[in-house]
Short mmCIF file of C-alpha atoms in Angstrom, two decimals:
data_model
loop_
_atom_site.label_atom_id
_atom_site.label_comp_id
_atom_site.label_asym_id
_atom_site.label_seq_id
_atom_site.Cartn_x
_atom_site.Cartn_y
_atom_site.Cartn_z
CA UNK A 1 38.88 80.11 112.86
CA UNK A 2 38.61 83.28 110.76
CA UNK A 3 41.84 85.16 110.04
CA UNK A 4 40.74 88.22 112.08
CA UNK A 5 39.88 86.05 115.08
CA UNK A 6 43.19 84.20 114.69
CA UNK A 7 45.14 87.48 114.81
CA UNK A 8 43.18 88.77 117.82
CA UNK A 9 43.90 85.55 119.65
CA UNK A 10 47.62 85.73 118.82
CA UNK A 11 48.05 89.28 120.14
CA UNK A 12 46.00 88.76 123.30
CA UNK A 13 49.09 88.58 125.55
CA UNK A 14 51.32 90.84 123.43
CA UNK A 15 53.12 93.63 125.32
CA UNK A 16 52.00 96.67 123.38
CA UNK A 17 55.01 98.95 123.92
CA UNK A 18 57.38 100.69 121.49
CA UNK A 19 60.20 98.33 120.56
CA UNK A 20 58.20 95.12 121.07
CA UNK A 21 57.42 92.90 118.05
CA UNK A 22 55.47 89.74 117.33
CA UNK A 23 55.43 87.58 114.18
CA UNK A 24 52.10 85.95 113.34
CA UNK A 25 52.05 83.30 110.57
CA UNK A 26 48.86 83.58 108.54
CA UNK A 27 46.83 80.80 106.89
CA UNK A 28 48.31 79.45 103.66
CA UNK A 29 45.25 80.69 101.73
CA UNK A 30 46.20 84.32 102.42
CA UNK A 31 48.38 86.33 100.03
CA UNK A 32 50.16 87.84 103.03
CA UNK A 33 52.21 85.05 104.58
CA UNK A 34 53.22 86.64 107.87
CA UNK A 35 52.12 89.64 109.90
CA UNK A 36 54.59 91.61 112.01
CA UNK A 37 52.85 93.32 114.90
CA UNK A 38 54.67 96.38 116.24
CA UNK A 39 54.20 97.58 119.79
CA UNK A 40 53.07 101.19 120.14
CA UNK A 41 51.08 103.26 122.61
CA UNK A 42 47.69 104.92 122.67
CA UNK A 43 47.29 108.25 120.94
CA UNK A 44 49.98 110.16 119.01
CA UNK A 45 53.48 108.84 119.67
CA UNK A 46 56.69 110.81 119.97
CA UNK A 47 59.29 110.85 117.21
CA UNK A 48 61.66 109.02 119.58
CA UNK A 49 59.13 106.22 120.13
CA UNK A 50 58.44 106.05 116.39
CA UNK A 51 62.18 105.58 115.77
CA UNK A 52 62.24 102.80 118.34
CA UNK A 53 59.27 101.09 116.67
CA UNK A 54 60.72 101.25 113.15
CA UNK A 55 64.18 100.18 114.35
CA UNK A 56 62.62 97.12 116.01
CA UNK A 57 60.75 96.31 112.80
CA UNK A 58 63.96 96.68 110.76
CA UNK A 59 65.80 94.19 112.97
CA UNK A 60 63.06 91.64 112.26
CA UNK A 61 62.98 92.42 108.53
CA UNK A 62 66.74 92.05 108.17
CA UNK A 63 66.68 88.47 109.43
CA UNK A 64 63.48 87.46 107.61
CA UNK A 65 63.69 85.17 104.57
CA UNK A 66 61.44 86.93 102.10
CA UNK A 67 61.77 89.46 99.31
CA UNK A 68 59.02 92.03 99.93
CA UNK A 69 57.10 93.63 102.77
CA UNK A 70 54.36 96.22 103.25
CA UNK A 71 54.52 98.84 106.01
CA UNK A 72 51.21 100.39 107.08
CA UNK A 73 52.16 103.97 107.89
CA UNK A 74 48.49 104.86 108.42
CA UNK A 75 48.66 102.88 111.64
CA UNK A 76 50.90 105.55 113.19
CA UNK A 77 50.19 109.07 114.34
CA UNK A 78 53.46 110.82 115.18
CA UNK A 79 53.23 114.01 117.21
CA UNK A 80 54.29 117.19 115.37
CA UNK A 81 54.98 115.34 112.11
CA UNK A 82 53.03 115.23 108.86
CA UNK A 83 52.89 112.34 106.40
CA UNK A 84 55.97 113.49 104.50
CA UNK A 85 58.06 113.70 107.65
CA UNK A 86 56.85 110.34 108.98
CA UNK A 87 57.58 108.64 105.66
CA UNK A 88 61.08 110.20 105.44
CA UNK A 89 61.94 109.15 108.98
CA UNK A 90 60.66 105.58 108.55
CA UNK A 91 62.45 105.02 105.25
CA UNK A 92 65.71 106.51 106.54
CA UNK A 93 65.71 104.14 109.52
CA UNK A 94 64.81 101.08 107.43
CA UNK A 95 67.36 101.72 104.68
CA UNK A 96 70.16 102.31 107.20
CA UNK A 97 69.22 99.16 109.12
CA UNK A 98 68.99 96.90 106.07
CA UNK A 99 72.40 97.90 104.68
CA UNK A 100 74.83 95.04 104.09
CA UNK A 101 78.40 95.31 102.88
CA UNK A 102 79.39 92.64 100.38
CA UNK A 103 82.57 91.71 102.18
CA UNK A 104 85.08 89.52 100.32
CA UNK A 105 84.28 86.33 102.26
CA UNK A 106 84.45 82.96 100.53
CA UNK A 107 82.85 80.81 103.24
CA UNK A 108 79.62 82.68 103.65
CA UNK A 109 76.52 82.41 101.50
CA UNK A 110 74.78 85.73 100.88
CA UNK A 111 71.56 85.98 102.91
CA UNK A 112 68.15 86.21 101.32
CA UNK A 113 67.55 89.92 100.83
CA UNK A 114 64.48 92.00 101.30
CA UNK A 115 64.53 94.14 98.17
CA UNK A 116 61.09 95.76 98.06
CA UNK A 117 59.09 97.63 100.69
CA UNK A 118 55.62 98.96 99.89
CA UNK A 119 54.35 101.87 101.98
CA UNK A 120 50.62 101.95 102.66
CA UNK A 121 49.33 105.50 103.07
CA UNK A 122 46.02 107.29 102.84
CA UNK A 123 45.10 108.34 99.30
CA UNK A 124 45.13 111.98 100.33
CA UNK A 125 48.79 111.64 101.33
CA UNK A 126 49.88 109.99 98.10
CA UNK A 127 51.64 113.01 96.57
CA UNK A 128 53.62 113.91 99.70
CA UNK A 129 54.45 110.23 100.30
CA UNK A 130 55.72 109.89 96.72
CA UNK A 131 57.94 112.95 97.22
CA UNK A 132 59.19 111.52 100.52
CA UNK A 133 60.01 108.18 98.88
CA UNK A 134 61.88 109.94 96.07
CA UNK A 135 64.02 111.79 98.60
CA UNK A 136 64.39 108.63 100.70
CA UNK A 137 65.64 106.60 97.75
CA UNK A 138 68.20 109.31 96.96
CA UNK A 139 69.40 109.32 100.57
CA UNK A 140 69.56 105.52 100.58
CA UNK A 141 71.79 105.57 97.48
CA UNK A 142 74.05 108.20 99.05
CA UNK A 143 74.28 106.34 102.36
CA UNK A 144 75.16 103.04 100.68
CA UNK A 145 77.77 104.81 98.53
CA UNK A 146 79.40 106.35 101.62
CA UNK A 147 79.30 103.15 103.69
CA UNK A 148 80.72 101.04 100.88
CA UNK A 149 83.64 103.47 100.56
CA UNK A 150 84.26 103.42 104.30
CA UNK A 151 84.10 99.64 104.58
CA UNK A 152 86.55 98.88 101.77
CA UNK A 153 89.97 97.67 102.97
CA UNK A 154 92.73 100.29 102.82
CA UNK A 155 94.68 98.33 100.19
CA UNK A 156 91.65 98.88 97.92
CA UNK A 157 90.34 102.29 98.99
CA UNK A 158 93.29 104.63 98.54
CA UNK A 159 93.29 108.18 97.07
CA UNK A 160 93.31 106.81 93.51
CA UNK A 161 90.27 104.62 94.27
CA UNK A 162 88.42 107.59 95.80
CA UNK A 163 89.13 109.60 92.66
CA UNK A 164 87.78 106.79 90.49
CA UNK A 165 84.59 106.56 92.55
CA UNK A 166 84.14 110.33 92.42
CA UNK A 167 84.50 110.26 88.63
CA UNK A 168 81.65 107.73 88.50
CA UNK A 169 79.35 110.44 89.86
CA UNK A 170 80.19 112.65 86.88
CA UNK A 171 78.31 110.28 84.57
CA UNK A 172 75.11 111.98 85.76
CA UNK A 173 73.81 115.06 83.97
CA UNK A 174 74.85 118.50 85.26
CA UNK A 175 77.79 116.90 87.09
CA UNK A 176 81.55 117.06 86.53
CA UNK A 177 84.65 115.84 88.35
CA UNK A 178 88.19 117.23 88.46
CA UNK A 179 91.16 115.48 90.07
CA UNK A 180 94.28 117.47 91.01
CA UNK A 181 97.45 115.40 91.39
CA UNK A 182 100.43 115.92 93.70
CA UNK A 183 102.47 117.80 91.12
CA UNK A 184 99.65 120.34 90.76
CA UNK A 185 98.97 120.38 94.51
CA UNK A 186 102.60 121.33 95.15
CA UNK A 187 102.60 123.90 92.37
CA UNK A 188 99.52 125.55 93.87
CA UNK A 189 101.39 126.03 97.14
CA UNK A 190 99.53 123.55 99.34
CA UNK A 191 102.43 122.95 101.69
CA UNK A 192 100.26 121.60 104.52
CA UNK A 193 98.60 119.02 102.26
CA UNK A 194 101.96 117.98 100.83
CA UNK A 195 103.45 117.55 104.30
CA UNK A 196 100.97 114.71 104.86
CA UNK A 197 100.92 112.93 101.51
CA UNK A 198 104.68 113.11 100.89
CA UNK A 199 105.35 110.23 103.30
CA UNK A 200 103.33 107.72 101.26
CA UNK A 201 104.19 105.88 98.06
CA UNK A 202 100.51 106.25 97.09
CA UNK A 203 100.03 109.75 95.66
CA UNK A 204 97.45 112.06 97.20
CA UNK A 205 94.62 113.73 95.28
CA UNK A 206 92.43 116.78 95.61
CA UNK A 207 89.08 115.69 94.17
CA UNK A 208 86.33 118.11 93.17
CA UNK A 209 82.80 117.06 92.16
CA UNK A 210 80.54 119.85 90.89
CA UNK A 211 76.77 119.51 90.54
CA UNK A 212 75.05 122.38 88.72
CA UNK A 213 71.35 121.90 89.40
CA UNK A 214 70.72 125.56 90.20
CA UNK A 215 70.90 128.79 88.28
CA UNK A 216 74.08 129.75 86.46
CA UNK A 217 76.22 131.88 88.75
CA UNK A 218 74.28 130.99 91.89
CA UNK A 219 76.75 130.45 94.79
CA UNK A 220 77.13 126.74 95.57
CA UNK A 221 77.00 124.92 98.87
CA UNK A 222 80.53 123.57 99.41
CA UNK A 223 81.21 120.33 101.28
CA UNK A 224 84.79 119.39 102.14
CA UNK A 225 85.76 115.91 103.32
CA UNK A 226 88.86 114.61 105.06
CA UNK A 227 89.99 111.62 103.00
CA UNK A 228 92.90 110.05 104.90
CA UNK A 229 92.50 106.56 103.50
CA UNK A 230 94.81 105.13 106.13
CA UNK A 231 96.29 106.91 109.12
CA UNK A 232 99.31 105.37 110.81
CA UNK A 233 99.96 108.65 112.60
CA UNK A 234 103.08 109.18 110.50
CA UNK A 235 106.31 109.66 112.48
CA UNK A 236 104.08 110.22 115.56
CA UNK A 237 103.07 106.57 115.16
CA UNK A 238 99.79 105.36 116.61
CA UNK A 239 99.72 102.35 118.99
CA UNK A 240 99.10 99.00 117.28
CA UNK A 241 95.78 97.93 118.88
CA UNK A 242 92.78 98.96 116.74
CA UNK A 243 95.02 100.59 114.13
CA UNK A 244 93.03 98.68 111.50
CA UNK A 245 90.15 101.07 112.26
CA UNK A 246 92.23 103.88 110.78
CA UNK A 247 90.91 102.83 107.36
CA UNK A 248 87.80 104.74 108.50
CA UNK A 249 89.75 108.01 108.63
CA UNK A 250 88.36 108.81 105.18
CA UNK A 251 84.72 108.68 106.33
CA UNK A 252 84.45 112.48 106.07
CA UNK A 253 85.31 112.20 102.38
CA UNK A 254 82.90 109.28 102.00
CA UNK A 255 80.14 111.40 103.57
CA UNK A 256 80.53 114.38 101.26
CA UNK A 257 80.64 112.10 98.21
CA UNK A 258 77.62 110.22 99.54
CA UNK A 259 75.74 113.49 100.01
CA UNK A 260 76.70 114.54 96.49
CA UNK A 261 75.34 111.22 95.19
CA UNK A 262 72.05 111.81 97.03
CA UNK A 263 71.73 115.39 95.74
CA UNK A 264 72.44 114.26 92.17
CA UNK A 265 69.91 111.41 92.38
CA UNK A 266 67.26 113.73 93.85
CA UNK A 267 67.95 116.30 91.08
CA UNK A 268 67.80 119.14 93.60
CA UNK A 269 67.60 122.66 92.11
CA UNK A 270 70.84 124.10 93.53
CA UNK A 271 74.58 124.10 92.97
CA UNK A 272 76.89 121.91 95.04
CA UNK A 273 80.66 121.48 95.21
CA UNK A 274 82.12 118.45 97.01
CA UNK A 275 85.87 118.67 97.68
CA UNK A 276 87.84 115.67 98.96
CA UNK A 277 91.36 115.97 100.36
CA UNK A 278 92.63 112.41 99.83
CA UNK A 279 95.96 111.14 101.15
CA UNK A 280 97.63 108.42 103.20
CA UNK A 281 99.50 109.33 106.39
CA UNK A 282 102.52 107.00 106.42
CA UNK A 283 105.95 106.98 108.11
CA UNK A 284 108.92 106.99 105.73
CA UNK A 285 112.13 108.80 104.96
CA UNK A 286 110.05 111.42 103.13
CA UNK A 287 107.50 111.90 105.92
CA UNK A 288 107.16 115.11 107.94
CA UNK A 289 108.93 115.30 111.30
CA UNK A 290 107.65 116.92 114.49
CA UNK A 291 109.14 120.40 114.40
CA UNK A 292 108.85 120.90 110.64
CA UNK A 293 107.37 124.22 109.50
CA UNK A 294 105.21 124.34 106.35
CA UNK A 295 103.50 127.10 104.39
CA UNK A 296 99.81 126.66 103.64
CA UNK A 297 97.95 127.75 100.51
CA UNK A 298 96.67 130.77 102.48
CA UNK A 299 100.27 131.88 103.14
CA UNK A 300 100.06 131.18 106.87
CA UNK A 301 102.79 128.98 108.34
CA UNK A 302 102.28 125.95 110.60
CA UNK A 303 104.68 124.23 112.96
CA UNK A 304 103.91 120.50 112.92
CA UNK A 305 104.23 119.37 116.52
CA UNK A 306 102.43 116.07 115.95
CA UNK A 307 102.20 114.32 112.57
CA UNK A 308 99.09 112.46 113.78
CA UNK A 309 97.19 115.75 113.65
CA UNK A 310 97.24 115.47 109.87
CA UNK A 311 93.56 115.85 109.02
CA UNK A 312 93.54 119.56 109.78
CA UNK A 313 96.61 119.99 107.55
CA UNK A 314 94.94 118.61 104.43
CA UNK A 315 91.66 120.34 105.30
CA UNK A 316 93.10 123.83 105.78
CA UNK A 317 94.51 123.85 102.23
CA UNK A 318 91.28 122.36 100.85
CA UNK A 319 89.27 125.11 102.57
CA UNK A 320 91.45 127.83 101.08
CA UNK A 321 91.20 126.21 97.63
CA UNK A 322 87.38 126.16 97.91
CA UNK A 323 87.25 129.97 98.25
CA UNK A 324 87.57 130.20 94.45
CA UNK A 325 84.02 128.84 94.07
CA UNK A 326 82.62 131.78 96.10
CA UNK A 327 80.43 129.38 98.07
CA UNK A 328 77.24 130.27 99.90
CA UNK A 329 78.45 128.19 102.85
CA UNK A 330 81.33 125.78 103.52
CA UNK A 331 80.86 122.66 105.64
CA UNK A 332 83.85 120.44 106.32
CA UNK A 333 83.42 116.89 107.60
CA UNK A 334 86.21 114.95 109.30
CA UNK A 335 87.00 112.13 111.69
CA UNK A 336 89.24 114.72 113.26
CA UNK A 337 89.83 114.12 116.96
CA UNK A 338 89.67 111.39 119.56
CA UNK A 339 88.80 114.21 121.95
CA UNK A 340 85.39 114.54 120.27
CA UNK A 341 84.71 110.87 121.03
CA UNK A 342 85.54 111.50 124.70
CA UNK A 343 83.23 114.53 124.74
CA UNK A 344 80.21 113.18 122.86
CA UNK A 345 80.65 109.43 122.35
CA UNK A 346 78.98 107.99 119.26
CA UNK A 347 75.50 109.50 119.58
CA UNK A 348 76.20 113.01 118.31
CA UNK A 349 78.63 114.58 115.87
CA UNK A 350 80.52 117.63 117.10
CA UNK A 351 79.42 120.85 115.38
CA UNK A 352 81.51 124.02 115.26
CA UNK A 353 80.59 127.14 113.27
CA UNK A 354 81.36 130.81 112.81
CA UNK A 355 77.76 131.52 111.77
CA UNK A 356 74.79 131.00 114.10
CA UNK A 357 72.19 130.66 111.34
CA UNK A 358 74.21 127.96 109.58
CA UNK A 359 74.75 126.10 112.86
CA UNK A 360 71.05 126.22 113.70
CA UNK A 361 70.07 124.96 110.24
CA UNK A 362 72.43 122.00 110.59
CA UNK A 363 71.20 121.18 114.09
CA UNK A 364 67.58 121.34 112.89
CA UNK A 365 68.33 119.04 109.92
CA UNK A 366 70.05 116.52 112.18
CA UNK A 367 67.21 116.54 114.73
CA UNK A 368 64.64 115.95 112.00
CA UNK A 369 66.35 112.99 110.35
CA UNK A 370 67.75 111.46 113.54
CA UNK A 371 71.42 112.17 112.72
CA UNK A 372 72.08 114.61 115.51
CA UNK A 373 74.93 117.01 116.20
CA UNK A 374 75.86 119.06 119.26
CA UNK A 375 77.38 122.51 119.01
CA UNK A 376 80.70 123.23 120.69
CA UNK A 377 82.51 126.61 120.86
CA UNK A 378 85.21 128.07 118.65
CA UNK A 379 85.78 131.03 120.94
CA UNK A 380 88.82 133.23 120.50
CA UNK A 381 89.82 132.28 124.05
CA UNK A 382 91.03 128.88 122.81
CA UNK A 383 93.27 130.25 120.05
CA UNK A 384 96.15 130.92 122.45
CA UNK A 385 96.67 127.14 122.73
CA UNK A 386 97.90 127.11 119.11
CA UNK A 387 100.70 129.60 119.72
CA UNK A 388 104.07 128.69 118.19
CA UNK A 389 107.50 130.29 118.67
CA UNK A 390 108.50 129.39 115.11
CA UNK A 391 105.39 129.78 112.91
CA UNK A 392 102.03 131.53 112.74
CA UNK A 393 100.48 128.58 114.57
CA UNK A 394 101.09 125.05 115.80
CA UNK A 395 99.00 122.16 114.52
CA UNK A 396 98.01 120.98 118.00
CA UNK A 397 96.97 122.75 121.17
CA UNK A 398 97.64 120.28 123.97
CA UNK A 399 95.42 117.78 125.81
CA UNK A 400 92.70 120.16 126.97
CA UNK A 401 89.71 120.76 124.66
CA UNK A 402 91.34 118.90 121.79
CA UNK A 403 88.27 118.92 119.54
CA UNK A 404 87.82 122.65 120.14
CA UNK A 405 91.42 123.63 119.41
CA UNK A 406 91.35 121.50 116.24
CA UNK A 407 88.29 123.44 115.10
CA UNK A 408 90.00 126.70 116.10
CA UNK A 409 92.92 125.74 113.87
CA UNK A 410 90.55 125.33 110.90
CA UNK A 411 88.74 128.56 111.80
CA UNK A 412 91.93 130.50 111.02
CA UNK A 413 91.40 129.57 107.35
CA UNK A 414 87.71 130.52 107.20
CA UNK A 415 87.73 134.27 107.92
CA UNK A 416 86.13 135.02 104.54
CA UNK A 417 83.55 132.21 104.71
CA UNK A 418 80.31 131.17 106.36
CA UNK A 419 81.71 127.96 107.77
CA UNK A 420 80.79 124.92 109.82
CA UNK A 421 82.89 121.94 110.87
CA UNK A 422 81.52 118.50 111.74
CA UNK A 423 83.82 116.30 113.80
CA UNK A 424 82.45 112.79 113.17
CA UNK A 425 85.22 110.77 114.83
CA UNK A 426 82.67 109.09 117.10
CA UNK A 427 79.67 108.86 114.77
CA UNK A 428 81.11 107.89 111.37
CA UNK A 429 81.97 104.30 112.25
CA UNK A 430 81.68 101.64 114.94
CA UNK A 431 84.35 99.34 116.34
CA UNK A 432 84.21 95.95 118.00
CA UNK A 433 81.71 93.29 116.91
CA UNK A 434 79.63 95.90 115.03
CA UNK A 435 82.67 97.26 113.18
CA UNK A 436 81.78 99.22 110.07
CA UNK A 437 81.03 102.62 108.57
CA UNK A 438 77.73 104.19 109.68
CA UNK A 439 77.31 106.55 106.71
CA UNK A 440 76.87 109.49 109.04
CA UNK A 441 76.56 112.41 108.61
CA UNK A 442 75.11 111.85 105.12
CA UNK A 443 71.51 112.06 106.45
CA UNK A 444 72.23 115.37 108.23
CA UNK A 445 74.03 116.86 105.22
CA UNK A 446 71.41 115.76 102.70
CA UNK A 447 68.58 117.04 104.89
CA UNK A 448 70.35 120.38 105.24
CA UNK A 449 70.85 120.68 101.48
CA UNK A 450 67.25 119.57 100.89
CA UNK A 451 66.01 122.28 103.26
CA UNK A 452 68.06 124.87 101.35
CA UNK A 453 66.55 123.69 98.06
#
């Protein structure tokens, strides 16, 4: 039987729908050993169906025992997308799906790894496909960097480790890294930051990575990440079940460093500042107490009603510090509130902003790359929940609208800035059997920065 007839016979009863797959072993005489048939539909397919198709293919590729594969992108026509967009989307899905963390296990042999994927495109699309692959490879490096940071155990990934990893980025051209220690943090007047890190024996760090790919003096895009490398809740101690997942409380920091890695690798022609507020939130004789009042770098005072609302305390001082770079925009990223998980689950990150154009650009970037966000309000109406009898504000606003009042707290430090806040508490990591860092929102952030470039 000829190879073509053999394939036709094999697919005769195949259910040709997005998400369905079929392996066909080919004759030994053929250079291609196996053919993976992907279900589709007639005519142009939607971006959602294309995602489903590529995700199904990735599941099969991850378990396959071979080193290379070829994906025929010419076989797909995706509605409202050109070759560049289709290539970017396919490669983003594949690279995210093929990620593996080299966990420190002694009883497990590493699986055979697919390490090369060839994309087949029409010759007329070669230039745009090459550009898409270049951007995809940069995003893949940034995603892996962020996920590796998130997946490290908390006895490895502490503020000092984050600083060391950030310094590794400064080996690239046009890139530098500065690390500010606790003595300097206190001298600067970052009382909110110090109220969190003081309870830990592991010193906190403010980490700044600068990439200067744009013109001298051009305002940078500033990304700020919450880097709580372990969050016990402090004196307001968290319950024991699932506390191990609090190692993921630095995934905001991992995301901004991962985005910086992607921007550096892609050599984008703009300026970027990535700021990481890194600390542990631990209970001790030096830890903050509920009822303490601290003075922030901005001069505003905060009554700490709950020491488990610590992310906003390190972030508010980091936001004020970032003003000195005169940024074009500021985007902070944090696993900030459980309330955001209740509101949006794991499918979308919560987006808050004081600038409609910035919010729309971020939403558009997320929709394109499949790393979506949903905008929630930071209306003045919610600010009354933060009222304190003893300070300019309290650090929590009660049970209602917890994600919103947390964003409203941060908004008090952004009056001079075009600002957006991404609450990634539900999207940055998974629990249960699939436990691990997702790398989100690196795709959204990188796509946004790419669009600006």
